[in-house]
Short mmCIF file of C-alpha atoms in Angstrom, two decimals:
data_model
loop_
_atom_site.label_atom_id
_atom_site.label_comp_id
_atom_site.label_asym_id
_atom_site.label_seq_id
_atom_site.Cartn_x
_atom_site.Cartn_y
_atom_site.Cartn_z
CA ASP A 1 0.00 0.00 0.00
CA ARG A 2 0.98 3.65 -0.08
CA THR A 3 1.00 4.27 3.69
CA ALA A 4 4.61 5.53 3.87
CA GLU A 5 4.12 7.82 0.88
CA VAL A 6 0.92 9.33 2.29
CA ALA A 7 2.37 9.65 5.79
CA ARG A 8 5.54 11.32 4.52
CA GLU A 9 3.44 14.20 3.19
CA ALA A 10 1.61 14.68 6.51
CA CYS A 11 4.28 14.33 9.19
CA ASP A 12 7.54 15.81 10.40
CA ARG A 13 9.31 12.49 10.77
CA LEU A 14 8.58 9.09 9.24
CA ILE A 15 10.10 5.86 10.48
CA VAL A 16 9.79 2.76 8.32
CA LEU A 17 10.42 -0.52 10.12
CA SER A 18 11.87 -3.59 8.48
CA GLN A 19 10.23 -5.85 11.09
CA LYS A 20 6.46 -6.11 10.69
CA GLY A 21 4.36 -5.96 13.81
CA LEU A 22 1.93 -3.64 15.50
CA GLY A 23 3.49 -4.12 18.93
CA VAL A 24 6.98 -3.42 17.60
CA ALA A 25 5.84 -0.22 15.87
CA ARG A 26 3.81 1.04 18.82
CA ASN A 27 6.57 0.33 21.34
CA LEU A 28 9.07 2.22 19.18
CA GLY A 29 6.62 5.12 18.88
CA ALA A 30 6.22 5.20 22.66
CA ARG A 31 9.99 5.22 23.18
CA MET A 32 10.35 8.11 20.74
CA ALA A 33 7.41 10.12 22.10
CA LYS A 34 8.25 13.22 24.08
CA GLY A 35 5.01 13.71 26.01
CA GLU A 36 3.79 12.20 29.26
CA LEU A 37 0.44 11.09 27.82
CA LEU A 38 0.45 8.48 25.05
CA LEU A 39 -2.33 7.87 22.57
CA PHE A 40 -2.28 4.87 20.26
CA LEU A 41 -4.57 5.20 17.26
CA ASP A 42 -5.40 2.35 14.88
CA ALA A 43 -4.54 3.03 11.25
CA ASP A 44 -8.20 2.82 10.18
CA THR A 45 -9.42 5.17 12.92
CA THR A 46 -9.76 8.96 12.90
CA LEU A 47 -10.35 11.35 15.77
CA GLU A 48 -12.95 14.08 15.67
CA PRO A 49 -11.72 17.68 15.93
CA MET A 50 -10.72 18.74 19.44
CA ALA A 51 -10.45 15.12 20.62
CA LEU A 52 -6.82 15.48 21.69
CA ARG A 53 -7.61 18.55 23.77
CA ARG A 54 -10.54 16.78 25.44
CA ILE A 55 -8.48 13.67 26.17
CA ALA A 56 -5.72 15.79 27.72
CA GLN A 57 -8.31 17.49 29.95
CA ASP A 58 -10.22 14.36 30.99
CA PHE A 59 -7.49 11.73 31.41
CA ARG A 60 -6.40 12.16 35.02
CA PRO A 61 -3.34 11.12 37.02
CA GLY A 62 -5.33 8.32 38.75
CA ASP A 63 -6.26 6.86 35.37
CA ALA A 64 -4.02 4.16 33.96
CA ALA A 65 -5.64 3.25 30.64
CA GLY A 66 -8.60 4.36 28.62
CA THR A 67 -10.38 4.86 25.35
CA ILE A 68 -12.96 7.18 23.82
CA LYS A 69 -16.38 6.58 22.29
CA GLY A 70 -16.20 4.59 19.08
CA ARG A 71 -18.27 5.01 15.93
CA PRO A 72 -18.50 3.06 12.70
CA ASN A 73 -17.68 4.92 9.48
CA CYS A 74 -20.95 3.86 7.87
CA ASN A 75 -24.50 4.02 9.07
CA ARG A 76 -25.63 0.38 8.81
CA ARG A 77 -27.83 -0.66 11.72
CA ALA A 78 -25.65 -3.69 12.59
CA TYR A 79 -22.53 -1.50 12.87
CA ARG A 80 -24.30 1.13 14.95
CA GLY A 81 -25.59 -1.64 17.24
CA LEU A 82 -22.13 -3.14 17.55
CA TYR A 83 -20.63 0.18 18.59
CA TRP A 84 -23.50 0.91 20.95
CA CYS A 85 -22.67 -2.37 22.73
CA LYS A 86 -18.91 -1.74 22.69
CA ASN A 87 -19.34 1.77 24.08
CA LEU A 88 -21.67 0.50 26.80
CA LEU A 89 -19.16 -2.20 27.81
CA HIS A 90 -16.33 0.34 27.89
CA ARG A 91 -18.33 3.05 29.69
CA TRP A 92 -19.27 0.69 32.52
CA SER A 93 -15.82 -1.00 32.54
CA LEU A 94 -17.49 -4.35 31.89
CA HIS A 95 -14.85 -4.87 29.21
CA PRO A 96 -12.07 -2.33 29.49
CA GLY A 97 -11.00 -2.32 25.87
CA SER A 98 -10.40 0.11 23.07
CA SER A 99 -12.33 1.60 20.19
CA GLY A 100 -9.32 2.06 17.96
CA VAL A 101 -7.81 4.38 20.60
CA ILE A 102 -5.75 3.56 23.69
CA ILE A 103 -4.76 6.29 26.15
CA CYS A 104 -2.17 5.80 28.89
CA TRP A 105 0.64 7.49 30.77
CA ARG A 106 4.10 7.03 29.29
CA GLU A 107 5.72 6.13 32.62
CA GLN A 108 3.22 3.37 33.34
CA PHE A 109 3.39 2.09 29.76
CA MET A 110 7.16 1.72 30.08
CA ARG A 111 6.94 0.19 33.55
CA CYS A 112 4.54 -2.56 32.42
CA GLY A 113 6.68 -3.38 29.37
CA GLY A 114 4.47 -1.86 26.68
CA PHE A 115 2.77 -3.95 24.03
CA ASP A 116 3.54 -7.67 23.95
CA GLU A 117 5.34 -7.86 20.61
CA GLY A 118 4.50 -11.54 20.26
CA LEU A 119 0.74 -10.91 20.15
CA GLU A 120 -1.06 -10.14 16.91
CA VAL A 121 -4.57 -10.36 18.36
CA ARG A 122 -6.00 -8.83 21.55
CA GLU A 123 -2.74 -6.96 22.14
CA ASN A 124 -4.81 -3.90 23.13
CA SER A 125 -6.74 -5.78 25.80
CA ASN A 126 -3.53 -7.39 27.04
CA LEU A 127 -1.88 -3.97 27.48
CA ILE A 128 -4.92 -2.44 29.18
CA LYS A 129 -5.14 -5.36 31.59
CA ARG A 130 -1.49 -4.89 32.62
CA LEU A 131 -1.84 -1.09 32.87
CA ARG A 132 -4.78 -1.37 35.26
CA GLN A 133 -2.43 -2.34 38.07
CA TYR A 134 -1.51 1.38 38.16
CA GLY A 135 -4.98 2.88 38.29
CA LYS A 136 -8.46 3.11 36.80
CA TYR A 137 -9.77 2.54 33.31
CA ARG A 138 -11.28 5.74 31.87
CA PHE A 139 -13.91 5.92 29.14
CA ILE A 140 -14.19 9.39 27.62
CA GLY A 141 -17.58 9.63 25.95
CA ASP A 142 -17.62 13.33 25.03
CA VAL A 143 -15.48 12.84 21.92
CA SER A 144 -15.35 10.01 19.45
CA ALA A 145 -13.17 8.07 17.07
CA THR A 146 -14.52 6.78 13.79
CA THR A 147 -13.30 3.37 12.65
CA SER A 148 -13.50 1.78 9.22
CA MET A 149 -15.86 -1.15 8.86
CA ARG A 150 -13.91 -2.54 5.89
CA ARG A 151 -13.04 -5.78 7.75
CA TYR A 152 -16.76 -6.36 8.40
CA GLU A 153 -17.64 -5.42 4.81
CA ARG A 154 -15.05 -7.70 3.24
CA CYS A 155 -15.25 -10.68 5.59
CA GLY A 156 -18.89 -10.50 6.68
CA PHE A 157 -20.36 -9.08 9.87
CA GLY A 158 -21.22 -12.44 11.43
CA ARG A 159 -17.82 -13.96 10.66
CA VAL A 160 -15.89 -11.07 12.21
CA LEU A 161 -18.16 -10.94 15.25
CA TRP A 162 -17.67 -14.68 15.73
CA LEU A 163 -13.89 -14.24 15.42
CA TRP A 164 -13.82 -11.53 18.11
CA CYS A 165 -16.00 -13.59 20.47
CA THR A 166 -13.83 -16.67 19.90
CA LEU A 167 -10.62 -14.72 20.53
CA TRP A 168 -12.08 -13.20 23.69
CA PHE A 169 -13.00 -16.63 25.02
CA GLN A 170 -9.63 -18.13 24.03
CA SER A 171 -7.84 -15.28 25.81
CA LEU A 172 -9.58 -16.28 29.03
CA ILE A 173 -8.46 -19.90 28.92
CA GLY A 174 -5.28 -19.97 26.86
CA ASP A 175 -2.42 -18.29 25.09
CA LEU A 176 -3.01 -16.27 21.91
CA HIS A 177 0.63 -15.92 20.84
CA HIS A 178 0.05 -18.50 18.10
CA ARG A 179 -2.96 -16.64 16.60
CA LYS A 180 -2.33 -14.57 13.48
CA TYR A 181 -4.31 -11.55 12.38
CA GLU A 182 -5.39 -11.44 8.75
CA THR A 183 -4.54 -8.11 7.11
CA VAL A 184 -7.50 -6.50 5.34
CA ARG A 185 -6.78 -3.55 3.05
#
């Protein structure tokens, strides 16, 4: 794809890694970051205007990990229902996860070892679980992130939903280091 080319035009500094892996890339980004507050944003997710300002105001020192309200990028009823459920689970901390956005403090991220570079699936939930030893999970519902539904469109809503439920269950009883994540472009 043309990710590097597009990014080069929109950033001050571009780093291209020879080793593929979300955890590797995010850990390097965290090491290079200069701020105290880290925000990890999925490649298919965009923030609404003023989201960064709101996150900086609402994410408090007693918070260890968090996310913001998620939205699908298209208006299909199934996608809206999915995000309604996800947001409810996150808001009430019934499943402290992410909606394409993870917020945490740099110091705590480094202390817990960052992303597990051996995980390709549920690496977000794994990080959030380890961060919670330092404080609370915060859901910020006043701003949102919009995420592409292309995986659901290409693979089928039911199939992707089944995959996520299966991975969640497997994460409770076993090790997911062997599971691979299919790239969808």
